[in-house]
PDB file of C-alpha atoms in Angstrom:
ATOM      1  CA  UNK U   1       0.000   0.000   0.000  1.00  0.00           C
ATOM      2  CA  UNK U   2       3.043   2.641   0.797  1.00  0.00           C
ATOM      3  CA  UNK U   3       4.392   1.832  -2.450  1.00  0.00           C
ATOM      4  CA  UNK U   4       1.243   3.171  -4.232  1.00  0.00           C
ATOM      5  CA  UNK U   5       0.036   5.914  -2.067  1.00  0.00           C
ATOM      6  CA  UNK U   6       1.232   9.609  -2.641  1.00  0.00           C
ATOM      7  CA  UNK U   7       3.520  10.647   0.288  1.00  0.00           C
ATOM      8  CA  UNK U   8       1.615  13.348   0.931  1.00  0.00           C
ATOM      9  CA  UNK U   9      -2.081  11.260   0.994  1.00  0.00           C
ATOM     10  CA  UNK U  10      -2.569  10.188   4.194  1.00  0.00           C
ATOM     11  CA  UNK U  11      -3.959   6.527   4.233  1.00  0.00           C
ATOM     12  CA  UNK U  12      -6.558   5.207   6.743  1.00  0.00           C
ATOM     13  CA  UNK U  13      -7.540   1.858   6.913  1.00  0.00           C
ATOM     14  CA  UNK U  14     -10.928   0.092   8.619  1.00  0.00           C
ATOM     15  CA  UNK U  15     -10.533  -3.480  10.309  1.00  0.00           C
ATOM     16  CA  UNK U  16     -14.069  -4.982  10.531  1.00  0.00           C
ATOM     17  CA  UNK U  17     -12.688  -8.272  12.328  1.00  0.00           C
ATOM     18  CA  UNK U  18      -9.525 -10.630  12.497  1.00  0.00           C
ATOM     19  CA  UNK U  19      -9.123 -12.518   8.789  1.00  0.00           C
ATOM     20  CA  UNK U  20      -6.365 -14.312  10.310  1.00  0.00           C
ATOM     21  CA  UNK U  21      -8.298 -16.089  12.918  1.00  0.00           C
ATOM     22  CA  UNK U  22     -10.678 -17.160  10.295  1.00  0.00           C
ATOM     23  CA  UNK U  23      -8.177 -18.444   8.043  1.00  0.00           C
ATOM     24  CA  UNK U  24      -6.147 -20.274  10.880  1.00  0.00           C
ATOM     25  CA  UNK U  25      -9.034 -21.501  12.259  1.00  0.00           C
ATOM     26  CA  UNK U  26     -10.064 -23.000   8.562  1.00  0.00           C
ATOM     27  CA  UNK U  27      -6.640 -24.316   8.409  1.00  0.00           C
ATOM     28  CA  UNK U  28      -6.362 -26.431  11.090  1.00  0.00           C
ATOM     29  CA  UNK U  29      -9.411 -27.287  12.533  1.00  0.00           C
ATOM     30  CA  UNK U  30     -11.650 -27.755   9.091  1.00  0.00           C
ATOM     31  CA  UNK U  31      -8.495 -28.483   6.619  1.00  0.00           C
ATOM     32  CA  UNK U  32      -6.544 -30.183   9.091  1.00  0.00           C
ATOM     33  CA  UNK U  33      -3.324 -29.395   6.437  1.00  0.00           C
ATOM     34  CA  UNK U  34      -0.197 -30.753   7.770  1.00  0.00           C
ATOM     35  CA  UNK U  35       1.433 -27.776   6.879  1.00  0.00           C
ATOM     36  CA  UNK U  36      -0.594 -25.571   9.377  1.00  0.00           C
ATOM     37  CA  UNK U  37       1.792 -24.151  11.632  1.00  0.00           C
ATOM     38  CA  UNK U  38       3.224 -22.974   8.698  1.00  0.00           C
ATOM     39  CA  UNK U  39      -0.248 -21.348   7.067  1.00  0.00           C
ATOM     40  CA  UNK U  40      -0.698 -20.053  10.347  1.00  0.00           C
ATOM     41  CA  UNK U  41       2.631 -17.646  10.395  1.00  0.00           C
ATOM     42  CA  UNK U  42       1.941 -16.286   7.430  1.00  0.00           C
ATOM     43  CA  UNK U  43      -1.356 -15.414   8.243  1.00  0.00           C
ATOM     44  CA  UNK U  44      -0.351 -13.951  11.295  1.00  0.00           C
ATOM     45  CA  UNK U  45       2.208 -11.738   9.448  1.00  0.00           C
ATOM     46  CA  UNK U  46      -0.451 -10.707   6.881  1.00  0.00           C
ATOM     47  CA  UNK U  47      -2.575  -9.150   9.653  1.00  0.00           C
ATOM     48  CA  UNK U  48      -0.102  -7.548  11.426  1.00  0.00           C
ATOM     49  CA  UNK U  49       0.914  -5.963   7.906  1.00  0.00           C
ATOM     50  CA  UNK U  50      -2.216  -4.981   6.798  1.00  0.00           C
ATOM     51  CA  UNK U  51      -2.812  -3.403  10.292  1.00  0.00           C
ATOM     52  CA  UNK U  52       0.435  -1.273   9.801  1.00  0.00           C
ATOM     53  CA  UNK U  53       0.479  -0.269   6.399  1.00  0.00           C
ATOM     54  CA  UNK U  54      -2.103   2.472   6.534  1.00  0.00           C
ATOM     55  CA  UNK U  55      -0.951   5.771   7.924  1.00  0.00           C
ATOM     56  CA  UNK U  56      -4.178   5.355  10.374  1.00  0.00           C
ATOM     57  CA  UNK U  57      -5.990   1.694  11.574  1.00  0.00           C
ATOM     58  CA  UNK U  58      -9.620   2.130  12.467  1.00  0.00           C
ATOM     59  CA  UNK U  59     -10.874  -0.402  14.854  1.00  0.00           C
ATOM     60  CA  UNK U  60     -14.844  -0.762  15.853  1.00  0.00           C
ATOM     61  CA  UNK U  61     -13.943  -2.258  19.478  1.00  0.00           C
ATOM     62  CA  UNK U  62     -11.590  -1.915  22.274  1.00  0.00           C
ATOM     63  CA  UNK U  63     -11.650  -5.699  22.390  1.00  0.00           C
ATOM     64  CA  UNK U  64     -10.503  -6.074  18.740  1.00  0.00           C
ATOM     65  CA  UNK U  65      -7.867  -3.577  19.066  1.00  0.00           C
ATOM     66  CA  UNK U  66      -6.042  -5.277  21.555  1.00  0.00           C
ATOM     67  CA  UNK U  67      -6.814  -8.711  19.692  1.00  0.00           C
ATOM     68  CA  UNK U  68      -3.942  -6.614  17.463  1.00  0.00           C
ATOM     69  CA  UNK U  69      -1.598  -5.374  19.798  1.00  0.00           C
ATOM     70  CA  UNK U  70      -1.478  -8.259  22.079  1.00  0.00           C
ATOM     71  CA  UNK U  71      -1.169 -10.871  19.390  1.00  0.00           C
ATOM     72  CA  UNK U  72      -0.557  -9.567  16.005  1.00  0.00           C
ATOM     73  CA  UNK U  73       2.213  -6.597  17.231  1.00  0.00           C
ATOM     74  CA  UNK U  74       0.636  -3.815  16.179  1.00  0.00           C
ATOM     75  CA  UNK U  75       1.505  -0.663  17.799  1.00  0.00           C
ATOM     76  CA  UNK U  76      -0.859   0.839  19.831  1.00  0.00           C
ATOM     77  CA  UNK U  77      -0.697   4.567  18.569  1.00  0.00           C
ATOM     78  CA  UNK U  78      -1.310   2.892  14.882  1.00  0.00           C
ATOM     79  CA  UNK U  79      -4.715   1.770  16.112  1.00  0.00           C
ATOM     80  CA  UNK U  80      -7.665   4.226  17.186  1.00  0.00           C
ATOM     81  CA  UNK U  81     -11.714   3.166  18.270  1.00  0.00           C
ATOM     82  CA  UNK U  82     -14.445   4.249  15.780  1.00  0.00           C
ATOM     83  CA  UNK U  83     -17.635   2.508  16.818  1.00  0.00           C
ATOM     84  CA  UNK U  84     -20.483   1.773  14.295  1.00  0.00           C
ATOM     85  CA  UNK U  85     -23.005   4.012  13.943  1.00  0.00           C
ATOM     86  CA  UNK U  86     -26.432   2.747  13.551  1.00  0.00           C
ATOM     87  CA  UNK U  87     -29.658   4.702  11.881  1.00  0.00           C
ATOM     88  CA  UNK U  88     -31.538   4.055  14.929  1.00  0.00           C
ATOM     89  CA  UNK U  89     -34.865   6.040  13.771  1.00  0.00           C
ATOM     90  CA  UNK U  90     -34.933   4.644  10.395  1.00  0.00           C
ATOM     91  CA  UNK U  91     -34.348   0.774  11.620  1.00  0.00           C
ATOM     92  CA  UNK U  92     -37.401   1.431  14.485  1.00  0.00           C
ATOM     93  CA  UNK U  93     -39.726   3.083  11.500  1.00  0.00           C
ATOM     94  CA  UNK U  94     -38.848  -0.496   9.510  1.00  0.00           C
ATOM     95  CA  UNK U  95     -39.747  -2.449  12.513  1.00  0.00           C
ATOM     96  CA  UNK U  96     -43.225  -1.202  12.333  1.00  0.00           C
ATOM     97  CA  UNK U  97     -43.753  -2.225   8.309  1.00  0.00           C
ATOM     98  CA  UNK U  98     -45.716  -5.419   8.380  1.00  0.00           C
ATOM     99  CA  UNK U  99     -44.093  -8.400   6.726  1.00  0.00           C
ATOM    100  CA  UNK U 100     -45.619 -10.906   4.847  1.00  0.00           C
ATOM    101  CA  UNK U 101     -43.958 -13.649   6.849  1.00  0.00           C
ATOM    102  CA  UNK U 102     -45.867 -14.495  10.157  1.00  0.00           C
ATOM    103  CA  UNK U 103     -45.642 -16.717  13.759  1.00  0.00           C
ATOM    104  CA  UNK U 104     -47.563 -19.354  13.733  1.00  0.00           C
ATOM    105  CA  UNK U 105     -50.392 -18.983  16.372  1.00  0.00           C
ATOM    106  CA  UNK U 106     -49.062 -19.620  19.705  1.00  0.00           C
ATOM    107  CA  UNK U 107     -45.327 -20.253  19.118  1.00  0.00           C
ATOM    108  CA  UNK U 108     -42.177 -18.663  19.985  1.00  0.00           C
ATOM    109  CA  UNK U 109     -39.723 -17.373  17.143  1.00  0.00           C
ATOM    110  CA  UNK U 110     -36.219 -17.915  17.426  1.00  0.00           C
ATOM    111  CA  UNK U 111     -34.157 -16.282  14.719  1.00  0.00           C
ATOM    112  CA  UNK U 112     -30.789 -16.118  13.473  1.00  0.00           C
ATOM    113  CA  UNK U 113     -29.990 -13.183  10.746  1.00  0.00           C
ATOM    114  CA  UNK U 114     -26.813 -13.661   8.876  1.00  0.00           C
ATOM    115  CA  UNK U 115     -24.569 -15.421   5.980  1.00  0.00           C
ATOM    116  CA  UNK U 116     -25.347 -18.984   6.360  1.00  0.00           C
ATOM    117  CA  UNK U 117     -21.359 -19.945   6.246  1.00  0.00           C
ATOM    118  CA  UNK U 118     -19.550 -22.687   8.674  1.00  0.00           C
ATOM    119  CA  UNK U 119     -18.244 -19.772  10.226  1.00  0.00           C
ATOM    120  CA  UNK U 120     -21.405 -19.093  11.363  1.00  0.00           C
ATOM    121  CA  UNK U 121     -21.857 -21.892  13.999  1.00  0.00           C
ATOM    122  CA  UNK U 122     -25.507 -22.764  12.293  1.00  0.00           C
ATOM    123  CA  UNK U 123     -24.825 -26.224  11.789  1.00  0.00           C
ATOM    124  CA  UNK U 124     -24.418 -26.658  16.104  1.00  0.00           C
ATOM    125  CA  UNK U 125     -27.494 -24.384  16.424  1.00  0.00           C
ATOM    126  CA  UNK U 126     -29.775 -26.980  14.476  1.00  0.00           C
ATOM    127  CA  UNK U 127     -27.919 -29.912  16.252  1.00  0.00           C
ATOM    128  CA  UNK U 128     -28.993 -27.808  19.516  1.00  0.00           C
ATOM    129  CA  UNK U 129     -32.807 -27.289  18.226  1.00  0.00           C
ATOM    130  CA  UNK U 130     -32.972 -31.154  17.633  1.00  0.00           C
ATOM    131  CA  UNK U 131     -32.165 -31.106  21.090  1.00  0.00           C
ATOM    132  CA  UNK U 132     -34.396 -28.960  22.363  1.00  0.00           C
ATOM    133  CA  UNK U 133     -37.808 -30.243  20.461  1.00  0.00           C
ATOM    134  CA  UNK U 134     -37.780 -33.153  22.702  1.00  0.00           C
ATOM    135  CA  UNK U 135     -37.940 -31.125  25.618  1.00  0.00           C
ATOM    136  CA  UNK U 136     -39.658 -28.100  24.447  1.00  0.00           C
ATOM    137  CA  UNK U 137     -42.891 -27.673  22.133  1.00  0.00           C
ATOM    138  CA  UNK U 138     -44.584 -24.633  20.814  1.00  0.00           C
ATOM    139  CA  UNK U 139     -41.651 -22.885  19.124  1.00  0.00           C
ATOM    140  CA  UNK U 140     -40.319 -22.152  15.303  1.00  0.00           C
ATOM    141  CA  UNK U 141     -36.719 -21.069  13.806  1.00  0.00           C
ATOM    142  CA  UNK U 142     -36.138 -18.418  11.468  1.00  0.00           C
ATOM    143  CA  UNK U 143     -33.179 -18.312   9.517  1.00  0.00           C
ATOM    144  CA  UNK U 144     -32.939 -15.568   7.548  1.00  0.00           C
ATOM    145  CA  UNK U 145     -29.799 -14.734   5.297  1.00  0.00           C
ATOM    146  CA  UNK U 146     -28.245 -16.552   2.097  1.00  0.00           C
ATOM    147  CA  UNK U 147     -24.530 -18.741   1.725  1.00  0.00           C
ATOM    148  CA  UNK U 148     -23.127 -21.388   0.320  1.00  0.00           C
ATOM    149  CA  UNK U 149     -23.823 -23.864   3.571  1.00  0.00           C
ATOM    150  CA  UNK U 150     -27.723 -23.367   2.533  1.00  0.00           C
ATOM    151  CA  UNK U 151     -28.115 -26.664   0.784  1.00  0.00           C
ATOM    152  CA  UNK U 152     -26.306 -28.703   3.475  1.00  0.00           C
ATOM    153  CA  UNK U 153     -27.668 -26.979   6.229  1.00  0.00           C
ATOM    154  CA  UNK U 154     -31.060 -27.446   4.937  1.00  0.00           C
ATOM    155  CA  UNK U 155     -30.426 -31.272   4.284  1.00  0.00           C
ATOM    156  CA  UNK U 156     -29.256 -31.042   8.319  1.00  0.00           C
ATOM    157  CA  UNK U 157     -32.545 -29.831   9.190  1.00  0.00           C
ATOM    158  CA  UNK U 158     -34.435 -32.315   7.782  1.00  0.00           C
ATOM    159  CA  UNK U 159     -32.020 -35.454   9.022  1.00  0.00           C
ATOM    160  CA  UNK U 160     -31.970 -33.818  12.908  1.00  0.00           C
ATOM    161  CA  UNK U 161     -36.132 -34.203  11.582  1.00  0.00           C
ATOM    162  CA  UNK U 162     -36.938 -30.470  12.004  1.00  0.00           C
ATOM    163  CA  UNK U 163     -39.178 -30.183   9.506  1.00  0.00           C
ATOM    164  CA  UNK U 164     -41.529 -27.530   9.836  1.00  0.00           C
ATOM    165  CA  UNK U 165     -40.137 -25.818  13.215  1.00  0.00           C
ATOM    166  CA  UNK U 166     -37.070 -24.321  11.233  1.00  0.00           C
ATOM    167  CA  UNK U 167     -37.918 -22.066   7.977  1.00  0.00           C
ATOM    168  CA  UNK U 168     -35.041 -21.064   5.798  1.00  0.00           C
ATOM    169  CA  UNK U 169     -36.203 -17.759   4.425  1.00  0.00           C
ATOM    170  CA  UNK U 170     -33.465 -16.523   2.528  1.00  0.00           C
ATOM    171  CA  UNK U 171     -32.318 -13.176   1.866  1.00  0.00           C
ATOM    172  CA  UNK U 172     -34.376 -10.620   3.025  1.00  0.00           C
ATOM    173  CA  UNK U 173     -35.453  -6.899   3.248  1.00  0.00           C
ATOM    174  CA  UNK U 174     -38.310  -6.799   5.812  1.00  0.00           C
ATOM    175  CA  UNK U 175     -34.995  -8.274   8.992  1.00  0.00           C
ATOM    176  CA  UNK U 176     -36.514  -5.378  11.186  1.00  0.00           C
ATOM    177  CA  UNK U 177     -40.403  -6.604  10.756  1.00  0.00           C
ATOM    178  CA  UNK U 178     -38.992 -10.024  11.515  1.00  0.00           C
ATOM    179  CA  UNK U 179     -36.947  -9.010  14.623  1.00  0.00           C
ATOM    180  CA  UNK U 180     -39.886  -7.217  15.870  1.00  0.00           C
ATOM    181  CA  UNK U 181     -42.210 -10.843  15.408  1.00  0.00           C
ATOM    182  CA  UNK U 182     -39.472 -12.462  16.904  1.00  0.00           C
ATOM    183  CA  UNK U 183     -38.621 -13.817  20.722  1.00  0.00           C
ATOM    184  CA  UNK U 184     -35.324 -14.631  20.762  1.00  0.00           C
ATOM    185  CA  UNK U 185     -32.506 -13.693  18.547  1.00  0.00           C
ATOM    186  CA  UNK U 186     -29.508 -16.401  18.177  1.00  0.00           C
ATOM    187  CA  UNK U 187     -26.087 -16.094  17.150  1.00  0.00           C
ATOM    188  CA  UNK U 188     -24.101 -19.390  17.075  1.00  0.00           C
ATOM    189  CA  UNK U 189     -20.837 -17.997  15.469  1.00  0.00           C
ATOM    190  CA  UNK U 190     -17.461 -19.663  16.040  1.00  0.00           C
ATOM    191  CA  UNK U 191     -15.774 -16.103  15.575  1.00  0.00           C
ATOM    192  CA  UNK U 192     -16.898 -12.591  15.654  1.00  0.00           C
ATOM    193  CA  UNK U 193     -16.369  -9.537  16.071  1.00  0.00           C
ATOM    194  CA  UNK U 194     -19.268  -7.077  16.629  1.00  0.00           C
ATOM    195  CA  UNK U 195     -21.993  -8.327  14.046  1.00  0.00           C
ATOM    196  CA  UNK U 196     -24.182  -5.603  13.083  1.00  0.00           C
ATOM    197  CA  UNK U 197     -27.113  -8.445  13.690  1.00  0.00           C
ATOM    198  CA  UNK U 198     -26.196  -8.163  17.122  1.00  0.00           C
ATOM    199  CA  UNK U 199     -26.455  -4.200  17.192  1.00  0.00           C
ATOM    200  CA  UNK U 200     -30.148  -5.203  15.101  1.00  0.00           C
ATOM    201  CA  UNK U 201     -31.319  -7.419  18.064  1.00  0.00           C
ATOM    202  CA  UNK U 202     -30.546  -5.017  20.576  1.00  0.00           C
ATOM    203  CA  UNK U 203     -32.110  -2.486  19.028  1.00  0.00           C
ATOM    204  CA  UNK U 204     -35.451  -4.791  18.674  1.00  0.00           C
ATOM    205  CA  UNK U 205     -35.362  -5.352  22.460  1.00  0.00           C
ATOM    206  CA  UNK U 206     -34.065  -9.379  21.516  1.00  0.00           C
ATOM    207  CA  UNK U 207     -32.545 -11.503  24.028  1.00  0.00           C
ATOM    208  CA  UNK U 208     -29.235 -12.378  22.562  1.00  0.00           C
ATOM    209  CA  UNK U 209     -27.117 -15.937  22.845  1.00  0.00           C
ATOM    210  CA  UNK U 210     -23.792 -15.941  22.011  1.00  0.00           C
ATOM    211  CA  UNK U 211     -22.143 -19.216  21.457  1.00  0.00           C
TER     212      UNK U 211
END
């Protein structure tokens, strides 16, 4: 990025999580490649370059921030907190615009917004729905959101024998309508950061489990 940049155009630079956790993570848990510990250093030296190359680093957290200095080397005066900003007003006016989807009569919604991905955790939230229907009745799962997992975790469903109780409903425009129908919002992930589905649910009043 230096090599490009004008010397006298400052540079700033927005981390929206850790890639290198992700990748490492895919590496030797998923991959299991033999050559991991290998994978994993260069990872680790991609992040901690792409971190410093910018004249400025924008984090959204404290937490990731120090994710950077404490294991990626990063120098702390590099690094500075920007939190999201959220159209508050214009997310509660969406809430109240009716969607076409609806509850069934006399169930509880549980709903997960997001990128159906591994990364996502969505294939241990079904296994822990299968769980829970033969302890619990009267509730349905929304999963809203699009990936390339859909078709597997779709033929999970119906082997755990969800059936009906968990409704893939794809990609979406009407998430704040459905937040507002729903009881509890879910987020299974395996690694995050500070989802903007999160900052949704809270908004919508949600109770929200973290894996």
């Amino acid at each position: 990025m230096r090599s490009l940049k004008s010397v006298k155009t400052p540079v700033v630079a927005t981390i929206h999580g850790c890639v290198a956790h992700e990748l490492n993570r895919y590496i030797k848990d998923i991959l299991k490649a033999p050559t991991a510990d290998i994978a994993t250093k260069y990872f680790n030296e991609l992040e901690h370059t792409g971190a410093m190359a910018a004249d400025c680093t924008i984090v959204a957290n404290h937490w990731l921030k120090e994710i950077l200095i404490q294991e990626f080397r990063v120098n702390e005066h590099q690094l500075k907190v920007f939190h999201y900003g959220y159209d508050i007003d214009s997310f509660l006016k969406r809430m109240q615009t009716p969607s076409k989807v609806h509850p069934p009569v006399g169930q509880q919604v549980i709903i997960y917004t997001g990128r159906l991905a591994e990364i996502k955790g969505i294939h241990h939230l079904l296994k822990a729905l299968s769980e829970l229907k033969k302890i619990k009745k009267g509730w349905v799962c929304w999963v809203v959101g699009d990936g390339d997992q859909k078709a597997e975790l779709k033929a999970q469903s119906r082997a755990l024998g969800l059936g009906k109780r968990v409704l893939f409903l794809g990609n979406r425009n009407d998430v704040p309508s459905l937040l507002s129908l729903a009881n509890i919002f879910v987020l299974p992930s395996l690694i995050e950061n500070q989802p903007l589905s999160v900052i949704e649910a809270q908004i919508a009043k949600k109770t929200s489990n973290s894996k």
